[in-house]
Amino acid sequence: MAAAPNKRGTSLKATIKDQSGAGKLKIGELLSKEGQITNTQFQAAQNQMKKGGGRLSSILLQMGHIDPETIVNVLGRLYGYQVVKYSDIKPSPQLIQAIPFQEIKEYLAFPLGARSDQIVITMTEPTDTTAVEELKEKINGFLKTNKNLKVCVSTENDIIEAYRDFYKISEEEYKEFIHFDDEPEDEEPVTSVDDFGSLVSEAADELEVHEVDDSSTSDEFMASDAPIIKLVNGILTKAIQDGVSDIHIEPFEKSLQVRYRLDGSLFKSMNLPLSIKNAVLSRIKILAELDIAERRVPQDGRIKLRLGKKKTVDFRVSTLPTLWGEGIVMRILDQSALNVDLSKLGFETDTFKAIKRCINRPYGLLLVTGPTGSGKTTTLYSLLNRLNQDDTKILTAEDPIEFNFRGINQVPVKDSVGMTFAAALKAFLRQDPDIIMVGEIRDITTAEIAIKAAMTGHLVFSTLHTNDCPSTIGRLIDIGIPSYMLASAVTMVLSQRLGRRLCPECKQEVTGYDPNELELYGFNKKEIPKLKIMGPKGCAHCNGTGYKGRVGLYELMEVTDEVAKAINANVPEDQLRKLAVQEGMVTLRDAGLEKVRQGVTSLDEVLKKTTITKEALPAYLVNPDIEKYEDKDVIIREGNNDIDFFKLVKGAVYVVKGGKKIAEITEPGEYFGEMAAITGEARTASIVSKGRSEVKRFPGDKLLEVIEKYPDVANHLFGVLANRLDHANKLLLKTAAQKTDKH
């Protein structure tokens, strides 16, 4: 039985002018047919279109029934339309000038180009045959031609951005395309406290009436009192309003202290009386669904606080038994404040290019490292968000899941029931993933599975708690991963810190630094005289701190061929660092100093967050230093007692003795100066560059290590020694023969 012909391979084209208006609904019918929307959603969108007009695709997008990419994926994959992304839109200026913006904006169409027999445009709804026919007539009228129309498909956002960039539309016109909810969202918090002192007094006075004991019944009763509820809600909402990241509630001998962490620094917010300690802590534990009777062991929970009709903020709650009672730390997880745009995280240009290279590879292990609170989670989410497409399966194992994302399968890790990172990772490999994210590599089992997944065609992301990129490799080796596996599996290591950003309203220039100290901090000696360093002052905009917001400092070690060889050779951490710098890595300190040069952060902030790693480290075990010389530069000076020796890489050099040229070295690979390293004697001749030359320097004081590492150098040195010994032996024999003849 012959198979029915597949009609999906060709685009949907209008053959006669559609007078019925059905073309406007065609996109909804196709999406419903493919299961992207339900019939109920389709009907609701049609009703909305009848009431207020507009395009069906825009209404479906507004109502949240489809993603921005849904239409282009369906039409491109199933119906043969060419998909045009914003980066591919490069129209001719003549076409933009000839076709007025006002005539095409109602169709959400954009002209791409004109050919000899057709005009190419892109639309959000190329299935609307009525719109296509009208556009064909209008465009041919403007261009005074009679050509066919080739229609492509783009997302609504790409076309709007093209309008702004190529038609240079105004902000007012641009905002006309941006849709807002009909009903403004109620952003008013559930509780707003103006006078915490009065509320605390009220809570304390009310609790003094009752006999206070340590029973859970009493705690639960007190925690349900109205002043306590208002106080806890006020603490939570004040933190959200002030933009803090963490709330610390800490019991001490005579008070209950509340501190907030803002831009990475803690500050005291309020002191509460001990009489309400148990009630406040119990109220928080009730909200987080924790056991209020259990005070002996740490507990973890989560609070979901609703701030309006749609906005909710999560708090990750952690309790810890201390000397004076339970301490509670709450991490604020506000998804509306989360920035997962990779291009806006503050990467320098070269670092950003390297990251894009690494994440666009089909497989490999990509590690993000740094201490707690350094922004690792945000960076990982930004990387995954950039890779999150309909054709990519992404699985993550997290403890806990801080934010949820559409299109990413997120799995919570629960050690208590055996759902560990290792168990999740094993299950992931049977789920046909393209990209895997493991919250943290903690043990050999997780590390082994992650490495093997990266070596078998998966892109794997994870985090480690290490100080910098080179130490990450050492940490994995300590866990038990062989160096040869790391060399082939690890693609990138990104180490990061978060520093406070200087307030743009009040930052000021700071003078008085000692030039010698600045050089020790890592600045180049030549730039110091003209260096302009900014520092904090303090104003109303930044609450007197001098800082507003945070800036990322990034150290990226891309595992190039040379770095992979070094990892495979088990070189020490300091040598790996130097080689990585030679391969393009910018250290955390250098990244911080660049932010200081740009006036983004202060020098004190950089010194607090990073350490200096001077490159006075021996590179001879991995890759000896290559030195460049100009014409007549002296490489070795006659009579000097230095003992380094050299290998010619490019160009030529003269051998000069007593001011006269006695020889010339021209062959790349030839060695010179090695006798001083072997004997320790003073130089017997000078070596001068002939034109421009490049040489490799080998340290004479590390001769045994050089011989062990480089067989070719060892062969040469032993050959020189053998020739010298042979020559010395012949001289001895000749001298002995002369003495015999005399007798």
XYZ file of C-alpha atoms in Angstrom:
743
model
C 0.000 0.000 0.000
C 1.515 3.305 -1.044
C 2.038 5.935 1.611
C 0.086 9.148 1.337
C 2.152 12.079 0.159
C 3.482 14.354 2.909
C 2.101 17.846 2.422
C 4.122 19.308 5.261
C 7.272 19.617 3.207
C 6.102 22.761 1.428
C 5.144 26.211 2.664
C 1.528 27.255 2.941
C 0.976 29.665 0.046
C -2.060 31.580 -1.113
C -3.141 30.843 -4.671
C -6.104 33.243 -4.786
C -6.844 36.281 -2.696
C -8.484 35.190 0.571
C -11.674 37.230 1.173
C -13.028 35.194 4.087
C -10.604 36.310 6.801
C -9.783 32.685 7.620
C -6.081 33.378 7.059
C -5.969 35.361 10.281
C -6.921 32.204 12.204
C -4.713 29.808 10.247
C -1.802 30.054 12.683
C -4.109 29.110 15.585
C -5.439 26.099 13.674
C -1.906 24.892 12.949
C -0.779 25.312 16.568
C -3.874 23.491 17.798
C -3.344 20.691 15.296
C 0.253 20.226 16.473
C -0.799 20.185 20.129
C 0.923 23.461 21.003
C -2.361 24.975 22.268
C -5.722 23.530 23.297
C -9.029 24.257 21.590
C -10.113 26.181 24.675
C -7.028 28.405 24.478
C -7.602 28.893 20.749
C -11.206 29.945 21.343
C -10.175 32.340 24.154
C -7.603 33.972 21.869
C -10.192 34.289 19.056
C -12.634 35.997 21.424
C -9.922 38.397 22.551
C -9.055 39.180 18.919
C -12.705 39.917 18.114
C -12.975 42.292 21.088
C -9.750 44.252 20.801
C -8.288 43.382 17.414
C -4.602 42.541 16.967
C -2.829 39.495 15.624
C -3.644 36.020 16.912
C 0.020 35.144 17.485
C 0.518 38.244 19.655
C -2.601 37.468 21.687
C -1.517 33.854 22.278
C 1.897 35.108 23.358
C 0.353 37.703 25.686
C -1.899 35.114 27.278
C 1.083 32.880 27.965
C -0.199 29.971 25.863
C 2.900 29.823 23.645
C 6.597 30.709 23.912
C 8.212 33.366 21.685
C 9.889 30.615 19.640
C 6.864 28.326 19.261
C 5.538 29.675 15.948
C 8.912 29.793 14.189
C 9.726 26.278 15.360
C 6.411 24.836 14.127
C 6.412 26.657 10.778
C 10.107 26.123 10.174
C 10.313 22.474 11.185
C 6.984 21.189 9.926
C 5.887 23.481 7.122
C 9.121 24.414 5.404
C 9.226 28.147 6.100
C 12.697 29.635 6.271
C 13.391 30.914 9.799
C 15.137 34.296 9.934
C 16.744 35.297 13.228
C 17.517 38.866 14.237
C 21.244 38.328 13.623
C 20.435 37.307 10.028
C 18.409 40.452 9.237
C 20.597 42.636 7.021
C 18.317 44.682 4.722
C 19.526 47.057 2.032
C 19.156 50.773 2.929
C 17.408 51.384 -0.418
C 14.672 48.872 0.456
C 14.149 50.385 3.908
C 13.848 53.822 2.350
C 11.411 52.670 -0.349
C 9.000 50.748 1.926
C 7.496 52.973 4.667
C 7.406 51.670 8.220
C 3.797 52.821 8.707
C 2.638 50.570 5.850
C 4.120 47.308 7.128
C 3.990 47.595 10.912
C 0.350 46.399 11.097
C 1.425 43.119 9.463
C 4.482 42.706 11.722
C 6.522 42.190 8.573
C 10.009 43.306 7.611
C 11.613 43.579 4.147
C 14.818 41.573 3.756
C 15.847 42.021 0.131
C 14.891 42.200 -3.523
C 16.002 39.744 -6.201
C 15.512 39.704 -9.945
C 12.254 37.740 -9.734
C 11.062 38.125 -6.132
C 10.995 40.238 -2.998
C 11.933 38.558 0.301
C 10.132 39.513 3.511
C 9.787 37.973 6.948
C 6.621 37.962 9.093
C 5.349 36.646 12.389
C 2.303 35.060 10.684
C 3.189 34.071 7.117
C 0.133 31.785 7.148
C -2.178 34.830 6.947
C -2.815 34.707 3.186
C -4.821 37.925 3.235
C -1.939 39.855 4.769
C 0.533 38.303 2.308
C -1.586 39.350 -0.691
C -2.027 42.882 0.646
C 1.681 43.197 1.329
C 2.516 41.966 -2.164
C 0.358 44.670 -3.720
C 1.710 47.420 -1.463
C 5.391 46.526 -1.802
C 5.171 46.168 -5.586
C 3.433 49.539 -5.639
C 6.220 51.192 -3.654
C 8.961 49.582 -5.749
C 7.027 49.936 -9.028
C 7.584 46.268 -9.854
C 5.457 43.144 -10.310
C 7.455 40.506 -8.446
C 6.439 37.503 -6.409
C 6.766 37.574 -2.648
C 8.919 35.036 -0.801
C 7.770 34.922 2.822
C 9.960 33.806 5.746
C 9.098 33.615 9.447
C 10.635 35.422 12.472
C 9.705 35.895 16.092
C 7.722 38.982 17.030
C 10.588 40.251 19.177
C 13.145 39.918 16.349
C 10.963 41.950 13.986
C 10.343 44.655 16.596
C 14.077 44.904 17.284
C 14.692 45.172 13.533
C 12.181 48.036 13.370
C 14.101 49.873 16.067
C 17.540 49.286 14.560
C 16.852 49.726 10.839
C 13.772 51.941 10.670
C 15.076 53.946 13.657
C 11.624 54.152 15.221
C 11.159 56.334 18.316
C 10.837 55.034 21.867
C 7.118 55.844 21.787
C 6.615 53.752 18.648
C 8.748 50.984 20.122
C 6.669 50.908 23.315
C 3.482 50.527 21.249
C 4.611 46.978 20.459
C 5.266 46.098 24.106
C 2.224 44.551 25.732
C 1.200 45.241 29.304
C -1.389 43.510 31.441
C -4.816 45.173 31.389
C -4.898 45.118 35.180
C -1.827 46.566 36.864
C -0.204 44.097 39.215
C -0.623 44.882 42.860
C 2.935 45.270 44.102
C 1.880 46.290 47.626
C 3.461 43.854 50.110
C 1.297 41.856 52.455
C 2.711 43.736 55.417
C 4.416 47.111 55.538
C 5.916 48.132 58.869
C 6.763 51.784 59.455
C 7.639 51.611 63.157
C 9.420 48.385 64.143
C 10.107 49.700 67.650
C 6.405 50.067 68.517
C 5.597 46.677 67.019
C 8.386 44.954 68.983
C 7.208 46.619 72.211
C 3.648 45.507 71.526
C 4.773 41.924 70.911
C 6.937 41.881 74.049
C 4.212 43.371 76.263
C 1.627 40.902 75.026
C 3.891 37.919 75.632
C 4.804 39.002 79.159
C 1.195 38.326 80.182
C 1.680 34.607 79.505
C 3.954 32.302 81.421
C 6.861 31.510 79.123
C 8.151 27.954 78.973
C 10.051 25.863 76.441
C 7.188 23.677 75.358
C 6.312 23.549 71.687
C 2.651 24.218 72.535
C 3.574 27.527 74.141
C 5.844 28.431 71.217
C 3.137 27.687 68.697
C 0.610 29.737 70.674
C 2.959 32.729 70.907
C 3.945 32.409 67.231
C 0.311 32.818 66.247
C -0.087 36.155 68.050
C -0.894 39.049 65.721
C 2.103 41.248 66.714
C 4.539 38.364 66.133
C 2.988 37.623 62.738
C 3.223 41.298 61.781
C 6.812 41.515 63.034
C 8.040 38.460 61.070
C 6.195 39.571 57.933
C 7.696 43.023 58.380
C 11.233 41.593 58.646
C 10.704 39.611 55.440
C 9.099 42.384 53.386
C 11.625 44.999 54.535
C 14.382 42.735 53.247
C 12.685 42.471 49.848
C 12.097 46.226 49.639
C 15.730 46.993 50.551
C 17.044 44.500 47.977
C 19.056 42.398 50.430
C 20.164 38.861 49.616
C 20.150 37.216 53.075
C 18.490 37.656 56.469
C 20.415 36.529 59.565
C 18.488 36.079 62.826
C 21.019 35.298 65.573
C 20.367 34.743 69.302
C 22.949 36.038 71.764
C 23.076 36.172 75.552
C 21.083 39.378 75.948
C 19.367 40.010 72.612
C 18.083 38.559 69.343
C 19.977 40.229 66.496
C 18.628 40.702 62.962
C 21.186 41.416 60.261
C 20.775 41.878 56.496
C 23.349 41.177 53.781
C 23.312 43.881 51.121
C 25.733 43.830 48.167
C 27.771 41.153 49.916
C 28.217 42.987 53.247
C 26.297 42.375 56.480
C 24.798 45.228 58.491
C 22.761 45.192 61.688
C 19.096 46.010 61.163
C 17.542 45.605 64.622
C 17.917 44.131 68.118
C 14.906 42.237 69.452
C 14.269 41.403 73.142
C 14.951 37.857 74.285
C 11.371 37.542 75.533
C 10.093 37.162 71.953
C 12.974 34.981 70.704
C 11.128 31.651 70.791
C 7.971 33.148 69.293
C 9.845 34.754 66.367
C 11.899 31.640 65.608
C 8.820 29.395 65.896
C 6.829 31.645 63.571
C 9.550 31.384 60.916
C 9.747 27.599 61.361
C 5.966 27.313 60.993
C 6.094 29.328 57.746
C 8.930 27.089 56.476
C 7.008 23.936 57.525
C 9.776 22.849 59.919
C 9.447 20.935 63.192
C 9.226 23.638 65.887
C 9.892 21.096 68.653
C 13.235 20.021 67.133
C 16.009 22.384 68.236
C 18.955 19.988 68.470
C 19.755 19.477 64.793
C 19.853 21.791 61.740
C 16.769 21.929 59.518
C 16.142 23.247 56.013
C 12.890 24.574 54.613
C 11.317 27.073 52.277
C 8.884 29.984 52.653
C 6.758 31.275 49.780
C 5.607 34.865 50.355
C 2.959 36.347 48.069
C 3.432 40.082 47.459
C 0.657 40.810 45.005
C -1.743 39.159 42.598
C 1.060 37.471 40.688
C 4.407 38.128 42.350
C 5.771 35.653 44.879
C 9.178 35.560 46.549
C 10.755 32.411 47.978
C 12.983 32.253 51.042
C 15.403 29.366 51.546
C 15.466 28.796 55.308
C 18.270 27.137 57.270
C 18.328 26.684 61.055
C 21.428 25.967 63.167
C 21.576 25.184 66.917
C 23.974 27.637 68.648
C 25.005 28.288 72.246
C 22.123 30.703 72.923
C 19.438 29.030 70.821
C 18.683 28.427 67.164
C 20.081 30.791 64.554
C 18.194 31.200 61.289
C 19.520 32.334 57.902
C 17.112 33.013 55.044
C 18.303 33.399 51.443
C 15.906 35.530 49.366
C 15.065 33.973 45.996
C 13.289 36.661 43.984
C 12.931 35.400 40.417
C 11.763 38.810 39.190
C 15.120 40.268 40.259
C 17.148 37.448 38.685
C 19.229 38.491 35.679
C 20.061 35.469 33.514
C 21.230 37.383 30.457
C 24.782 36.120 29.964
C 25.805 39.308 28.142
C 24.905 41.443 31.179
C 26.970 39.657 33.842
C 29.995 41.906 33.370
C 32.343 39.654 31.393
C 35.248 41.307 29.599
C 35.124 40.915 25.810
C 37.801 38.195 25.505
C 36.365 36.210 28.422
C 32.868 36.381 26.939
C 34.153 35.126 23.568
C 35.929 32.219 25.278
C 32.754 31.286 27.199
C 30.713 31.257 23.988
C 33.333 29.018 22.360
C 33.206 26.568 25.253
C 29.422 26.323 25.638
C 28.951 25.871 21.901
C 31.026 22.688 21.908
C 28.979 19.479 21.664
C 30.444 17.886 24.795
C 32.752 18.518 27.740
C 32.756 19.397 31.441
C 32.359 23.081 32.297
C 33.034 24.013 35.923
C 32.094 27.192 37.798
C 33.992 27.693 41.049
C 34.069 30.112 43.948
C 32.979 30.464 47.575
C 29.377 30.543 48.764
C 27.643 33.731 47.642
C 29.966 34.397 44.696
C 27.201 34.141 42.081
C 27.875 30.613 40.789
C 24.171 29.739 40.589
C 23.331 32.875 38.588
C 26.170 32.166 36.150
C 25.065 28.551 35.686
C 21.448 29.568 35.135
C 22.596 32.195 32.611
C 24.605 29.595 30.691
C 21.681 27.151 30.679
C 19.214 29.892 29.735
C 21.345 30.740 26.692
C 21.332 27.069 25.624
C 17.647 26.468 26.418
C 16.025 25.720 23.050
C 13.201 23.456 21.916
C 15.686 21.077 20.282
C 17.803 20.693 23.432
C 17.048 18.427 26.401
C 18.412 19.925 29.648
C 18.396 18.071 32.980
C 19.595 19.566 36.271
C 20.141 18.104 39.743
C 20.032 20.815 42.405
C 20.100 21.028 46.181
C 17.899 22.968 46.528
C 16.188 24.233 43.367
C 16.442 27.994 43.764
C 14.630 29.123 40.601
C 12.509 27.240 38.105
C 12.820 27.740 34.341
C 10.511 26.794 31.522
C 11.957 24.090 29.279
C 14.519 22.846 31.827
C 13.868 19.603 33.727
C 14.981 20.335 37.300
C 15.387 17.503 39.811
C 15.631 18.174 43.577
C 18.317 16.221 45.423
C 17.150 14.532 48.647
C 19.902 12.624 50.449
C 17.440 11.351 53.073
C 15.677 9.139 50.523
C 18.793 8.205 48.540
C 18.293 10.770 45.762
C 21.903 11.967 45.778
C 23.742 13.862 43.042
C 25.333 10.588 41.931
C 21.967 8.779 41.803
C 20.400 11.639 39.822
C 23.329 11.687 37.402
C 23.046 7.950 36.753
C 19.343 8.329 36.018
C 20.004 11.331 33.751
C 22.120 9.256 31.382
C 19.077 7.075 30.669
C 16.900 10.120 29.912
C 18.573 10.967 26.575
C 19.847 14.434 27.646
C 21.894 16.887 25.594
C 22.971 19.033 28.545
C 23.349 18.035 32.197
C 23.840 20.302 35.190
C 24.940 18.888 38.545
C 24.619 21.371 41.397
C 27.914 20.406 43.008
C 30.615 17.755 42.710
C 31.115 16.546 46.275
C 32.555 13.041 46.002
C 34.378 10.599 43.750
C 31.173 8.886 42.577
C 29.572 12.109 41.317
C 32.865 13.266 39.808
C 33.401 9.978 37.926
C 29.907 9.939 36.430
C 30.160 13.609 35.425
C 33.533 13.031 33.757
C 32.295 9.957 31.896
C 29.152 11.782 30.757
C 31.330 14.621 29.423
C 33.503 12.086 27.569
C 30.523 10.359 25.959
C 28.876 13.215 24.108
C 27.169 15.299 26.809
C 27.704 18.900 27.820
C 27.996 18.826 31.633
C 27.920 21.837 33.959
C 28.791 21.742 37.646
C 30.306 23.724 40.528
C 33.160 23.266 42.987
C 34.264 25.214 46.043
C 37.848 26.150 45.122
C 39.866 29.369 45.182
C 40.763 29.707 41.508
C 40.861 27.840 38.206
C 44.212 25.974 38.490
C 43.398 24.751 42.025
C 40.176 23.216 40.671
C 42.178 20.664 38.700
C 44.160 19.767 41.826
C 40.942 19.399 43.801
C 39.502 16.918 41.271
C 42.761 14.940 41.318
C 42.574 14.862 45.132
C 39.000 13.524 44.880
C 40.384 10.646 42.817
C 39.968 11.533 39.117
C 43.032 10.586 36.995
C 44.729 13.530 35.317
C 44.442 11.995 31.841
C 40.637 11.919 32.181
C 40.552 15.559 33.296
C 42.737 16.588 30.364
C 40.292 15.088 27.874
C 36.989 15.892 29.618
C 37.311 19.388 31.144
C 36.575 22.142 28.629
C 36.491 25.233 30.814
C 36.939 26.305 34.419
C 35.410 29.636 35.455
C 36.289 31.058 38.855
C 34.432 34.110 40.083
C 33.932 36.590 42.901
C 31.374 39.322 43.508
C 32.689 42.733 44.499
C 30.702 45.796 45.453
C 30.086 48.303 42.660
C 30.876 51.949 43.384
C 27.844 54.215 43.585
C 27.740 56.177 40.301
C 26.231 59.203 42.071
C 28.989 59.833 44.590
C 32.165 57.934 43.683
C 35.276 60.078 43.900
C 38.950 59.894 42.976
C 41.255 58.556 45.698
C 44.851 59.772 45.857
C 47.822 59.158 48.131
C 48.648 55.587 47.181
C 52.338 54.651 47.339
C 53.536 53.821 43.771
C 55.621 50.929 45.129
C 52.556 49.457 46.843
C 50.476 49.826 43.678
C 53.133 47.885 41.794
C 53.006 45.161 44.436
C 49.224 45.045 44.086
C 49.670 44.130 40.403
C 49.624 47.400 38.436
C 52.175 47.957 35.694
C 54.925 50.364 36.716
C 54.504 52.441 33.556
C 50.761 53.026 34.078
C 50.964 54.118 37.725
C 51.787 57.834 37.131
C 48.597 58.293 35.057
C 46.442 55.843 37.020
C 43.086 57.197 38.226
C 41.603 55.207 41.132
C 38.028 55.814 42.279
C 36.705 55.147 45.777
C 33.475 55.320 47.836
C 32.072 58.490 49.407
C 28.471 57.873 50.451
C 25.190 59.592 49.594
C 21.421 59.170 49.925
C 21.324 57.058 46.748
C 23.551 54.354 48.299
C 22.442 54.801 51.949
C 25.818 56.292 52.817
C 27.851 53.165 51.961
C 29.445 54.444 48.757
C 28.479 51.228 46.973
C 25.382 50.308 44.968
C 25.034 46.854 43.434
C 27.718 44.289 42.698
C 30.132 43.508 39.899
C 31.505 40.113 38.857
C 35.226 39.347 38.734
C 35.949 36.386 36.455
C 38.934 34.124 35.839
C 38.428 31.793 32.876
C 40.806 28.935 32.140
C 40.046 27.475 28.742
C 41.539 24.001 28.407
C 43.554 24.431 25.226
C 45.893 21.753 23.838
C 48.816 23.159 25.847
C 46.811 23.337 29.081
C 45.533 19.792 28.505
C 49.130 18.555 28.086
C 50.103 20.247 31.345
C 47.123 18.714 33.192
C 47.981 15.300 31.778
C 51.595 15.763 32.931
C 50.411 16.414 36.515
C 52.271 19.706 36.720
C 52.021 21.643 40.008
C 49.305 24.234 40.447
C 51.604 27.264 40.161
C 53.046 26.035 36.875
C 49.580 25.308 35.489
C 48.577 28.861 36.420
C 51.494 30.374 34.509
C 50.815 28.283 31.426
C 47.105 29.185 31.541
C 48.057 32.887 31.668
C 50.286 32.367 28.624
C 47.282 30.777 26.905
C 45.109 33.831 27.580
C 43.715 33.398 31.112
C 43.184 36.624 33.064
C 43.638 36.011 36.803
C 41.060 37.157 39.346
C 43.429 39.881 40.575
C 44.031 41.179 37.044
C 40.282 41.100 36.340
C 39.722 43.123 39.506
C 42.436 45.639 38.626
C 40.780 46.148 35.235
C 37.518 47.025 37.014
C 39.521 49.513 39.129
C 40.946 51.093 35.960
C 37.402 51.389 34.599
C 36.234 53.083 37.817
C 33.643 50.357 38.447
C 34.883 49.273 41.879
C 37.417 50.373 44.471
C 40.947 49.066 44.955
C 40.149 48.086 48.554
C 37.295 45.887 47.328
C 39.577 44.104 44.842
C 42.303 43.559 47.454
C 39.684 42.068 49.789
C 38.289 39.662 47.195
C 41.445 38.516 45.329
C 45.060 37.525 45.920
C 48.165 38.382 43.926
C 49.728 35.596 41.843
C 53.046 36.910 40.593
C 54.261 35.092 37.520
C 57.764 34.560 38.933
C 57.020 30.874 38.621
C 59.173 28.275 36.817
C 57.731 27.635 33.398
C 60.593 25.382 32.306
C 58.711 22.214 33.256
C 55.913 23.042 30.831
C 56.961 25.614 28.297
C 60.201 27.645 28.634
C 59.936 31.377 28.163
C 60.329 32.594 24.596
C 62.242 35.858 24.443
C 62.337 38.293 21.530
C 65.383 40.398 20.665
C 65.961 43.269 18.260
C 69.015 43.786 16.050
C 72.305 43.984 18.058
C 70.613 43.225 21.393
C 73.005 41.380 23.706
C 71.658 38.014 24.832
C 74.810 36.793 26.659
C 77.599 39.151 27.737
C 81.225 38.017 27.845
C 82.614 37.737 31.381
C 79.206 37.520 33.105
C 78.569 34.756 35.631
C 74.936 33.989 34.764
C 74.330 30.308 33.954
C 71.141 30.197 31.844
C 71.400 28.641 28.386
C 69.353 29.132 25.221
C 67.885 27.518 22.120
C 67.482 29.444 18.870
C 63.842 29.518 17.695
C 63.863 32.070 14.880
C 66.404 34.357 13.207
C 70.167 34.246 13.795
C 72.790 35.367 16.362
C 76.486 36.327 16.309
C 79.180 34.866 18.586
C 81.497 37.746 19.573
C 84.797 37.360 21.487
C 87.007 40.284 22.407
C 84.904 42.598 20.272
C 85.332 40.452 17.129
C 82.721 38.278 15.451
C 84.044 34.708 15.469
C 80.959 32.700 14.472
C 77.284 32.834 13.528
C 74.395 30.584 14.696
C 71.625 30.406 12.092
C 69.939 27.018 12.422
C 66.722 26.951 14.527
C 67.106 24.374 17.304
C 70.802 25.101 17.953
C 71.794 25.611 21.600
C 74.229 28.148 23.000
C 75.520 29.167 26.426
C 75.173 25.660 27.869
C 78.778 25.320 29.110
C 78.197 28.004 31.746
C 75.282 25.924 33.080
C 77.410 22.758 33.124
C 80.645 24.187 34.555
C 79.472 27.341 36.323
C 82.364 29.286 34.763
C 82.141 32.857 33.467
C 81.007 33.475 29.901
C 83.845 33.193 27.389
C 82.023 35.036 24.586
C 79.051 37.319 23.919
C 75.954 36.361 21.929
C 74.390 39.227 19.936
C 71.129 39.175 17.951
C 71.493 39.416 14.166
C 68.373 41.321 13.160
C 65.256 40.188 14.990
C 65.485 36.823 16.734
C 63.562 34.621 19.142
C 65.157 32.252 21.655
C 64.017 29.935 24.442
C 65.646 30.448 27.822
C 66.416 27.462 30.075
C 67.333 28.185 33.737
C 70.797 26.844 34.523
C 70.063 26.600 38.242
C 67.321 24.038 37.489
C 69.465 21.861 35.238
C 68.488 18.491 36.714
C 64.775 19.247 36.406
C 65.204 20.438 32.812
C 67.110 17.264 31.937
C 64.363 15.148 33.518
C 61.601 16.942 31.637
C 63.179 17.474 28.197
C 64.893 14.451 26.621
C 66.132 16.486 23.618
C 67.832 19.009 25.904
C 69.300 16.159 27.932
C 70.666 14.468 24.784
C 72.272 17.710 23.671
C 73.877 18.425 27.058
C 75.198 14.877 27.365
C 76.513 15.123 23.831
C 78.335 18.354 24.691
C 79.778 16.723 27.811
C 80.848 13.646 25.843
C 82.584 15.810 23.222
C 84.310 17.839 25.939
C 85.395 14.700 27.764
C 86.614 13.178 24.503
C 88.520 16.365 23.738
C 89.957 16.463 27.269
C 90.902 12.774 27.016
C 92.762 13.378 23.758
C 94.618 16.315 25.325
C 95.629 14.130 28.284
C 96.834 11.375 25.987
C 98.748 13.875 23.871
C 100.345 15.422 26.960
C 101.250 11.991 28.316
C 102.759 10.999 24.954
C 104.878 14.185 24.861
C 106.210 13.516 28.375
C 107.107 9.939 27.386
C 109.001 11.179 24.319
C 111.036 13.591 26.435
C 112.133 10.805 28.765
